[in-house]
Short mmCIF file of C-alpha atoms and ligand atoms in Angstrom, two decimals:
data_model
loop_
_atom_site.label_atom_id
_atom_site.label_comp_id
_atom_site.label_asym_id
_atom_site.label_seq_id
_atom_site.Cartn_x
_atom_site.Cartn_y
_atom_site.Cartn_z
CA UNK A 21 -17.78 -30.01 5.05
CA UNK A 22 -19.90 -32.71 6.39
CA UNK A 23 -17.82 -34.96 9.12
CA UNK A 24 -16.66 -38.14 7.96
CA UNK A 25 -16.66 -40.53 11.16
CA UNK A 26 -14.29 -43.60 11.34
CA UNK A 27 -16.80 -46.69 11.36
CA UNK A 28 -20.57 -45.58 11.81
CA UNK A 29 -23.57 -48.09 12.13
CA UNK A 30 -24.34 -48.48 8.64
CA UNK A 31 -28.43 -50.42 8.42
CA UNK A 32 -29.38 -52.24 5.43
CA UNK A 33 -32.86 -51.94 5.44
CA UNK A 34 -34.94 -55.09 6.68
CA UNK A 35 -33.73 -53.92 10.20
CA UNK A 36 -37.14 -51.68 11.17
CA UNK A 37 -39.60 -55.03 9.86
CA UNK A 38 -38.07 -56.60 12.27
CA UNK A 39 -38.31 -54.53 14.73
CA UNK A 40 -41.71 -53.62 13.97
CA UNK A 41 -42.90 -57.15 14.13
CA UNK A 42 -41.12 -57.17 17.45
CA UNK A 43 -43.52 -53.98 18.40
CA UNK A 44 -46.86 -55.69 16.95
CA UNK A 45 -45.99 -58.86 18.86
CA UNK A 46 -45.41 -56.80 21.76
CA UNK A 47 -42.42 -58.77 23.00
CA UNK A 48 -40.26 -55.71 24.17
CA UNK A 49 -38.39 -58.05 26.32
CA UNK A 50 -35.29 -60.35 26.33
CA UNK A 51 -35.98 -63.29 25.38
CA UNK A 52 -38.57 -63.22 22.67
CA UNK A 53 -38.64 -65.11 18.87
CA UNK A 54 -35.77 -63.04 17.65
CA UNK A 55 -33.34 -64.07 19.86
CA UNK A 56 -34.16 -67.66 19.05
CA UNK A 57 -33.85 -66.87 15.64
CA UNK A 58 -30.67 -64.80 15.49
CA UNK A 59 -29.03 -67.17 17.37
CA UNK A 60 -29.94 -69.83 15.04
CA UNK A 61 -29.23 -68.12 11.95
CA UNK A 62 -25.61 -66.74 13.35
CA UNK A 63 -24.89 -70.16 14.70
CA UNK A 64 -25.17 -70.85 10.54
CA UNK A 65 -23.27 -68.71 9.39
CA UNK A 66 -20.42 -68.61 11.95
CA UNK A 67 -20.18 -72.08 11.54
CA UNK A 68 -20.16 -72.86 15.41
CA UNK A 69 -23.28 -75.11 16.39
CA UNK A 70 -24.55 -73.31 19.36
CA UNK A 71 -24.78 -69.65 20.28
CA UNK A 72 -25.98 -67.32 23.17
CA UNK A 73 -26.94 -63.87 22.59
CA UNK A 74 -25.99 -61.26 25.03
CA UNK A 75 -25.79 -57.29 26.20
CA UNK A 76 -22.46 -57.03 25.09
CA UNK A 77 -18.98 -58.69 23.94
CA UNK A 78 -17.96 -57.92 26.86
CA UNK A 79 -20.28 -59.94 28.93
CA UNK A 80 -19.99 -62.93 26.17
CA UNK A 81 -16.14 -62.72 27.43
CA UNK A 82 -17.26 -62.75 31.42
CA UNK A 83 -19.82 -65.92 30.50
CA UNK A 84 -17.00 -67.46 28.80
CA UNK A 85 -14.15 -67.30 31.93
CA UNK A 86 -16.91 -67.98 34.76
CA UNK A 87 -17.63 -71.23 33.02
CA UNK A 88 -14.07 -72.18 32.55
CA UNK A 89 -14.19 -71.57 35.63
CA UNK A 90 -11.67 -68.41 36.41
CA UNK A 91 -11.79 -67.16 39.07
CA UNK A 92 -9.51 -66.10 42.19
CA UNK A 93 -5.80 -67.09 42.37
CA UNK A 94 -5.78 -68.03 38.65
CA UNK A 95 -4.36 -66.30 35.59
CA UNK A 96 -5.25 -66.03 32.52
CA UNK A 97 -2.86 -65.04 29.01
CA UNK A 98 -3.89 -62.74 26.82
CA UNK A 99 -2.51 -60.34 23.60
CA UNK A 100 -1.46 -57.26 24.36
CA UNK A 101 -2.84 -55.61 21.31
CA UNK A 102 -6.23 -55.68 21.78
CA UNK A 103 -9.17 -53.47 23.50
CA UNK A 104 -10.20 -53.35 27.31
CA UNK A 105 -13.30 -55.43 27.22
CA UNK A 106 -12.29 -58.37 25.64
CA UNK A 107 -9.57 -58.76 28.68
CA UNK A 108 -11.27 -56.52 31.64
CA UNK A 109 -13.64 -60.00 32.28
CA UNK A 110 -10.57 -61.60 34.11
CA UNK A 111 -10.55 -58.91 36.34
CA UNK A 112 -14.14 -59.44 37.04
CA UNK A 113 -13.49 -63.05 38.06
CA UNK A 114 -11.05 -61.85 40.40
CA UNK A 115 -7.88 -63.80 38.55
CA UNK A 116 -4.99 -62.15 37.24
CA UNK A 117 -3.80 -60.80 33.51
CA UNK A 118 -0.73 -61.61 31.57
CA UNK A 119 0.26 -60.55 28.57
CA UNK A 120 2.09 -61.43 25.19
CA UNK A 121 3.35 -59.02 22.12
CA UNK A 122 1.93 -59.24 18.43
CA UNK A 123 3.60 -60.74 15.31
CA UNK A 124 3.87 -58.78 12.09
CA UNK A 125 2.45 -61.14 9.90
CA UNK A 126 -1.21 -60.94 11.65
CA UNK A 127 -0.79 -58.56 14.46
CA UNK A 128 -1.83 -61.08 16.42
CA UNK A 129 -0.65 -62.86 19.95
CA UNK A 130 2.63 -64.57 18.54
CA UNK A 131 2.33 -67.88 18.86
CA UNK A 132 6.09 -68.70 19.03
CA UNK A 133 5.98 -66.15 21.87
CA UNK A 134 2.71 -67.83 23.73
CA UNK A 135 4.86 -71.47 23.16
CA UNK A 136 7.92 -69.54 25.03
CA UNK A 137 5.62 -68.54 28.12
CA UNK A 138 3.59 -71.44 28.19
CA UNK A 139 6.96 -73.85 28.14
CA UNK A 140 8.38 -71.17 30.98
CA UNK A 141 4.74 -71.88 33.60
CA UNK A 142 5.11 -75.18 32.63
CA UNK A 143 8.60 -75.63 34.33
CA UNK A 144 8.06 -73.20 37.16
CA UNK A 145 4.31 -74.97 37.83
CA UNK A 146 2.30 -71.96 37.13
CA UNK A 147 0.35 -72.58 33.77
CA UNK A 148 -2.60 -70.47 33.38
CA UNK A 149 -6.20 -70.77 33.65
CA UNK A 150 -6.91 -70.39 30.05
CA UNK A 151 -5.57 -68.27 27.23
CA UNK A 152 -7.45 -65.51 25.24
CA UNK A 153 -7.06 -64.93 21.74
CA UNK A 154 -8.24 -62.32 19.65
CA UNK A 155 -8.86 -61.42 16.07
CA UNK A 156 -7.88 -57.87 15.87
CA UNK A 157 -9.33 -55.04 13.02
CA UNK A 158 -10.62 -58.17 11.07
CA UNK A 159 -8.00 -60.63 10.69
CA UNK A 160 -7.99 -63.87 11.89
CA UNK A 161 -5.19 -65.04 14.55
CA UNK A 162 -3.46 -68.14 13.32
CA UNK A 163 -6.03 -69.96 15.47
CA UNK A 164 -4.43 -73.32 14.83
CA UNK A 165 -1.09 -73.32 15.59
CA UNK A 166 -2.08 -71.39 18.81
CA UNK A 167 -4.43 -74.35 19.62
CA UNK A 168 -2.04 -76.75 19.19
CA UNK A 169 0.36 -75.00 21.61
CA UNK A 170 -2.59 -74.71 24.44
CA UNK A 171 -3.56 -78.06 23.84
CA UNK A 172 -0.19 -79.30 24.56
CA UNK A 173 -0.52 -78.19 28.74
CA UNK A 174 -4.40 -78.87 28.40
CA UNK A 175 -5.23 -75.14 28.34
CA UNK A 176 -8.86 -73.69 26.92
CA UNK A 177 -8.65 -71.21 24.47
CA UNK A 178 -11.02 -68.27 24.05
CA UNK A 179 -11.02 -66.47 20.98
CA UNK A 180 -11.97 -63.06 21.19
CA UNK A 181 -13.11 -62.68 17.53
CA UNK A 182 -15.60 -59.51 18.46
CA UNK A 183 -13.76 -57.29 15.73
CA UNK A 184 -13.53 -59.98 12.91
CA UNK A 185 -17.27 -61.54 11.90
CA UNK A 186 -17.20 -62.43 8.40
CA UNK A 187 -13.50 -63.03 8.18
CA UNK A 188 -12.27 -66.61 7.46
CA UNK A 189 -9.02 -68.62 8.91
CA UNK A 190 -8.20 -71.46 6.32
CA UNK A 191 -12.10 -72.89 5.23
CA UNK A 192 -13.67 -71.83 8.25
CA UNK A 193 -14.71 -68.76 9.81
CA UNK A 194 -12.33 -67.04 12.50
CA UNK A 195 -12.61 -68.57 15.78
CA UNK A 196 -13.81 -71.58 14.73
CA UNK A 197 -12.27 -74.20 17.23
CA UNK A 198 -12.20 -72.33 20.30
CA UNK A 199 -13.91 -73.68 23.48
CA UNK A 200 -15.69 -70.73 23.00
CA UNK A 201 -16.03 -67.80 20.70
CA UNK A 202 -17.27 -64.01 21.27
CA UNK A 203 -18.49 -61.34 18.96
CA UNK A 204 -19.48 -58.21 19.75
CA UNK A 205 -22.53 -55.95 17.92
CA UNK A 206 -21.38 -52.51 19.00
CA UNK A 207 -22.04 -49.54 17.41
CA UNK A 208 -18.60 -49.56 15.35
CA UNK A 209 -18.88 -52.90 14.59
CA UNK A 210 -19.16 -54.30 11.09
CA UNK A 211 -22.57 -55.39 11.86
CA UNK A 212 -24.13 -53.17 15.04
CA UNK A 213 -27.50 -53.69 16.68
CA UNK A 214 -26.67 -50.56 18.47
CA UNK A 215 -25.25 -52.34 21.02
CA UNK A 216 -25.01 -56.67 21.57
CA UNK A 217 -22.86 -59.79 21.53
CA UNK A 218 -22.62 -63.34 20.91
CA UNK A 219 -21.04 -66.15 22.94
CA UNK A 220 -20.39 -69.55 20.69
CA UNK A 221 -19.38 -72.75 21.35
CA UNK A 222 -19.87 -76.44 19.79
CA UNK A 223 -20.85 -77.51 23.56
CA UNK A 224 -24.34 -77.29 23.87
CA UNK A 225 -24.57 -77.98 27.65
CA UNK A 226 -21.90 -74.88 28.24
CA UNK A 227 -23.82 -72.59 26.36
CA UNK A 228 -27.26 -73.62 27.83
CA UNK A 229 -25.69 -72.49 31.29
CA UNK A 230 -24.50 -69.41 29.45
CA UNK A 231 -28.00 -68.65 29.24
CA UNK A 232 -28.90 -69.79 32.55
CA UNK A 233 -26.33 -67.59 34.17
CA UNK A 234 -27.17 -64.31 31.71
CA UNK A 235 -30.90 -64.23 33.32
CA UNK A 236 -29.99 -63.90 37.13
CA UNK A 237 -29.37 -67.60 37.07
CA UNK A 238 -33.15 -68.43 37.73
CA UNK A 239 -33.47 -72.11 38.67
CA UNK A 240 -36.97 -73.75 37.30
CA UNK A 241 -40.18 -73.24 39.13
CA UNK A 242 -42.62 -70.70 39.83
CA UNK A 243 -41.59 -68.71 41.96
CA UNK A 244 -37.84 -67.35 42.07
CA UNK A 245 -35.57 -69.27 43.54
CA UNK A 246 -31.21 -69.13 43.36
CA UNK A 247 -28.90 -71.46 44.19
CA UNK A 248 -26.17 -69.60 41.97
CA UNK A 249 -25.50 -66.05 41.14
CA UNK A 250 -25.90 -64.47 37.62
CA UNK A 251 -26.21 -61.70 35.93
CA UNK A 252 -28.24 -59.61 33.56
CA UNK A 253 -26.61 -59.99 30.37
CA UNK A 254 -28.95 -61.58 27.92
CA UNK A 255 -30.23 -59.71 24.18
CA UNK A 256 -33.46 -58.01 24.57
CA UNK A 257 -36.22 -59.22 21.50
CA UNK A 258 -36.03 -55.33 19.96
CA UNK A 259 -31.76 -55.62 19.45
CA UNK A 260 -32.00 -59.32 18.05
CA UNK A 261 -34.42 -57.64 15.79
CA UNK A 262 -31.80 -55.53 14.85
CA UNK A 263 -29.28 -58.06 14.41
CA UNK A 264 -31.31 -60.31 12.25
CA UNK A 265 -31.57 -57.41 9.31
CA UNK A 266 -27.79 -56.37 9.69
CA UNK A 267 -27.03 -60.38 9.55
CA UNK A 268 -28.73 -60.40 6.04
CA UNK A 269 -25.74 -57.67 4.89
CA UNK A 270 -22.97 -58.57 6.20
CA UNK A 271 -21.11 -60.36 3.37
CA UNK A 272 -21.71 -56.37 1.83
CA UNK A 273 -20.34 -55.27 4.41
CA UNK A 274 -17.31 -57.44 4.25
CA UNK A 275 -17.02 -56.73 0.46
CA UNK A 276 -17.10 -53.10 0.89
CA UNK A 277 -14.76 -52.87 4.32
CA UNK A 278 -11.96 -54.64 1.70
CA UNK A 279 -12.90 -52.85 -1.02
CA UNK A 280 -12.39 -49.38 0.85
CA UNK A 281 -9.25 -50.76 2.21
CA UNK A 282 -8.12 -51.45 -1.80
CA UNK A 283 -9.14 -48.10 -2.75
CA UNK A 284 -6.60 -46.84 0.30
CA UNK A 285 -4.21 -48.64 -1.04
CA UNK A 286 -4.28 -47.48 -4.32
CA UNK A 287 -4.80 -43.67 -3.33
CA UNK A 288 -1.72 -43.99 -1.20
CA UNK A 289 0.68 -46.18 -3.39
CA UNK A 290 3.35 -43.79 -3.73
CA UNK A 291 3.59 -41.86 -0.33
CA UNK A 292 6.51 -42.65 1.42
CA UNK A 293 6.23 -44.07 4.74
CA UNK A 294 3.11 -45.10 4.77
CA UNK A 295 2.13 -49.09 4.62
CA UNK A 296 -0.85 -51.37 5.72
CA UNK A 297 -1.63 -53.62 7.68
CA UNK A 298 -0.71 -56.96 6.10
CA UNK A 299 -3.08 -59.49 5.55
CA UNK A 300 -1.98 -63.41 7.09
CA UNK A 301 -2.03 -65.69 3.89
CA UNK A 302 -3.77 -68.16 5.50
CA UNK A 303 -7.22 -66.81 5.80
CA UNK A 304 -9.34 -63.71 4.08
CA UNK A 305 -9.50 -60.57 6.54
CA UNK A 306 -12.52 -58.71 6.59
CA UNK A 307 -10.51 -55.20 6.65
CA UNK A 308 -13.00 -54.23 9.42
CA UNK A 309 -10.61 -51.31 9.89
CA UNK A 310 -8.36 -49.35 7.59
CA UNK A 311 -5.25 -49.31 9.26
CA UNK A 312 -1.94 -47.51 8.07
CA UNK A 313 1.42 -47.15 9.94
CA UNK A 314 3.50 -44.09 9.15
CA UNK A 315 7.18 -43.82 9.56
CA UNK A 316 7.79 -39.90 10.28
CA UNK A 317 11.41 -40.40 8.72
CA UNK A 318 10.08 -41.17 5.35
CA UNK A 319 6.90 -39.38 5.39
CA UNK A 320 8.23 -35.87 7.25
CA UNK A 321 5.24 -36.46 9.70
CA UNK A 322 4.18 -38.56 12.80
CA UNK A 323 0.64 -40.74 13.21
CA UNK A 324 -0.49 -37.69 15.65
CA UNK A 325 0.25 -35.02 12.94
CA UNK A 326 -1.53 -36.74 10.37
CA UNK A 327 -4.30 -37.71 12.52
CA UNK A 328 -4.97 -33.77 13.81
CA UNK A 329 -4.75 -32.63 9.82
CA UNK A 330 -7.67 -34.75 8.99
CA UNK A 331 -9.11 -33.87 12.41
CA UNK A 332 -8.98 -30.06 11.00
CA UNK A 333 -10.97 -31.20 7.93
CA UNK A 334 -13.62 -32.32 10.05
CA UNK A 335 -12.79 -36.01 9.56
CA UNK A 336 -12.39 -38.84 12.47
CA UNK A 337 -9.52 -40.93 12.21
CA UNK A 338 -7.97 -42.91 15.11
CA UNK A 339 -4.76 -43.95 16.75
CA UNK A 340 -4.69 -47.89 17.03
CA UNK A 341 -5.17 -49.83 20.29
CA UNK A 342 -2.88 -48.57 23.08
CA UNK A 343 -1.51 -52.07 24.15
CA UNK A 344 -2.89 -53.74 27.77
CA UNK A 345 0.42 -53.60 29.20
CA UNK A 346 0.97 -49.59 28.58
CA UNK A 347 -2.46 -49.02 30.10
CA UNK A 348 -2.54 -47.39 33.77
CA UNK A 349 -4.93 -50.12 35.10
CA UNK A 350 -2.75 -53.10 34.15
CA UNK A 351 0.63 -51.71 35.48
CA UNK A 352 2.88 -54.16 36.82
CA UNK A 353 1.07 -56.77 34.76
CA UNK A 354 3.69 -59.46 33.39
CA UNK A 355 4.57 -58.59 29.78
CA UNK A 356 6.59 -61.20 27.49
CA UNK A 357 8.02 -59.08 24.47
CA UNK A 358 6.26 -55.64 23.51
CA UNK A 359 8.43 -53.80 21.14
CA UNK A 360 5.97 -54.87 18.24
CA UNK A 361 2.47 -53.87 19.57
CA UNK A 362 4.37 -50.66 21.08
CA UNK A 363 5.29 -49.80 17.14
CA UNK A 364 1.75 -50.29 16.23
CA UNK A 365 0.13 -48.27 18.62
CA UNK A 366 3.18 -45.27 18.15
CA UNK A 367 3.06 -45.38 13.74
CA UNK A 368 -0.91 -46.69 13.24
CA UNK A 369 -3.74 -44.98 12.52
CA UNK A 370 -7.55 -45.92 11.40
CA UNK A 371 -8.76 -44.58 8.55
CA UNK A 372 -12.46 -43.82 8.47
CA UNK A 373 -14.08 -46.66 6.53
CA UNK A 374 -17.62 -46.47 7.04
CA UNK A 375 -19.12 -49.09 4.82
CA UNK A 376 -21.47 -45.81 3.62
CA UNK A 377 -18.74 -43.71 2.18
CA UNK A 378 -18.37 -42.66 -0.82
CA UNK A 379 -15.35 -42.63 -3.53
CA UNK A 380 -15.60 -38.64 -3.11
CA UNK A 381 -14.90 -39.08 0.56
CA UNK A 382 -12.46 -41.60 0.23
CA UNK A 383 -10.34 -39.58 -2.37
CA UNK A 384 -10.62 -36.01 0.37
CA UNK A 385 -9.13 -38.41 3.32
CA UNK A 386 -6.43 -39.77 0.38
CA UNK A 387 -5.90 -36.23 -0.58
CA UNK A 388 -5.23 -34.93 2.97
CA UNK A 389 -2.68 -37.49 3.53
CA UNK A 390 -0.70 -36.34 0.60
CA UNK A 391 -0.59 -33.07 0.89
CA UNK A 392 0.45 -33.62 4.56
CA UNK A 393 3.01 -35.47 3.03
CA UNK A 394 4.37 -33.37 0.49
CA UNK A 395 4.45 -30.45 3.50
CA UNK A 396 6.96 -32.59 5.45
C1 PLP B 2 -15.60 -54.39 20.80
C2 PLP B 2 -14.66 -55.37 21.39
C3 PLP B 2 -14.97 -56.08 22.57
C4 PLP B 2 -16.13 -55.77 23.47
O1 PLP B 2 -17.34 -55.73 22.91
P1 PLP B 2 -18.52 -54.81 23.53
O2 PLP B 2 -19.71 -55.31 22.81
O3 PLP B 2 -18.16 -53.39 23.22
O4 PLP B 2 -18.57 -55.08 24.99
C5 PLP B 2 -14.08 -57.03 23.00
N1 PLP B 2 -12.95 -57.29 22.35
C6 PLP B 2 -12.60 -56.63 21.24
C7 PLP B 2 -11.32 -56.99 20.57
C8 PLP B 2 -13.43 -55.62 20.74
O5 PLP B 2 -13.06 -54.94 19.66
#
């Protein structure tokens, strides 16, 4: 049986002309027309007016704290239910990490929990640097109400919104409203140029220095000269090439993500113990991720059980995110709540839902699950 992997780059087609104008051009660089014109044509679609393309969503997230200007002695607030790079960047700035639980509506940082904490610093004199949000397996955080909260003690928000591109929060797309916004383009992405991200923000002057800062901070002139340190984080022309093509399919992409998610839901209707991952009425989720938590007392089987059956077929499925505050390298880290994100990460599991699959492969995952069921 042919493995079935949990998310794998799926490329529409246009992809290689771009890249092969890229080749006849000869700009195997960064910087290059591509990157001009996929960060145009993102800025468009996301909806946020100015965008800076980058090595990773990772280093979108560092770009984003240096120029709020994190750094030593600060602290910064962040979900706990979310993965290492979108959080490790405080680290890198030298400030400290803090973290809040989920809600069950979104799986989101809880706002009425991030209010609590925030009203808590406030008293005490210890607000943080900024906060970090973050869209997790496709669904919007309820970006709004969490503003409002931040705005209240004058705090930036950054919304980590790497695993939700193409999902929308109210009319707009998620993250929308942020100081800043970052995407990511890695390989399990729901659009991949084997490897990229995206830092966005309406501030046109921030993101310039974005850019500035991503190419060793090079000050004008001819020869080079620093009065700042940077980094090498910007897109080369060949993965912007990439990006433009997988740009062109991404509302398939989101189409087929929820429809693979519907035909899960279907398949698995009447198995006890299992449920999804509910979607927030206020926005459309993009279902980047299949996601299913299983209670062993109805089902007659744990996550891990289920996850090592379809492992024996040859199939890839995934526990969810371990939570930042069970993770060796944050221990000690402050922790408001838990319980929620700790239920996640012990019941869920990620279906594969490669946009490529096919019915027949969706019905042998469904099938597995049942019978695993029905064993107890
Ligand atoms: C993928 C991801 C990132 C990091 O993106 P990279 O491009 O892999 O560096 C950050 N945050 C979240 C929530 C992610 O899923």
């Amino acid at each position: 049986m042919k493995r079935i992997f949990l998310s794998p780059p799926h490329m529409g087609g246009q992809e290689l002309e771009f890249v092969k104008q890229a080749f006849e051009s000869n700009y195997i660089a960064p910087l290059g027309p591509h990157v001009d014109a996929f960060e145009e044509e993102f800025s468009e679609i996301i909806g946020i007016s100015h965008a800076a393309a980058v090595s990773s969503g990772t280093a979108a997230m560092h770009l984003a704290l240096r120029l709020l200007g994190v750094g030593p002695g600060d602290e910064v607030l962040a979900p706990s239910f979310t993965f290492i790079g979108g959080v490790s960047p405080v680290i890198f700035q030298g400030a400290e990490l803090s973290f809040i639980d989920s809600d069950t509506a979104s799986w989101n940082i809880d706002p009425d929990l991030l209010e609590e904490e925030l009203t808590f610093r406030n008293k005490k004199g210890r607000l943080p640097k900024a906060v970090i949000t973050a869209d997790i397996l496709g669904q919007s955080a309820d970006l709004d109400r969490l503003l409002d909260v931040c705005n209240e003690h004058h705090i930036p928000v950054v919304s980590d919104s790497a695993e939700a591109l193409g999902a929308t929060y109210k009319d707009r797309s998620a993250g929308q409203g942020a100081a800043f916004t970052v995407y990511s383009f890695n390989g399990n992405k729901i659009i991949t140029t084997s490897g990229g991200g995206m830092l966005a923000s309406d501030d046109g002057a921030l993101i310039e220095k974005a850019k500035f800062l991503s190419q060793q901070a090079r000050d004008a002139g001819p020869h080079y000269e620093h009065t700042q340190i940077g980094y090498n984080y910007r897109m080369s022309n060949i993965v912007a090439a990439i990006g433009r093509g997988q740009l062109r399919v991404l509302n398939e992409r989101v189409e087929r993500k929820r429809w693979i998610c519907d035909y899960y839901r279907k398949a698995l209707a009447d198995v006890p113990g299992v449920e999804f991952m509910p979607e927030a009425s206020y926005g459309r989720a993009t279902r980047w991720l299949t996601v299913i938590l299983i209670t062993p007392e109805a089902f007659g089987a744990d996550r891990e059980a289920v996850r090592q059956a379809l492992e024996k077929e040859n199939i890839e499925s995934r526990p969810v995110w371990k939570p930042m505050h069970l993770q060796p390298v944050f221990k000690g880290a402050p922790m408001r709540g838990g319980a929620v994100c700790e239920d996640f990460f012990c019941r869920g599991l990620c279906l594969p839902c490669g946009t490529a699959m096919t019915e027949v492969d969706l019905q042998r995952v469904a099938d597995i699950i049942n019978t695993r069921q029905k064993k107890g």
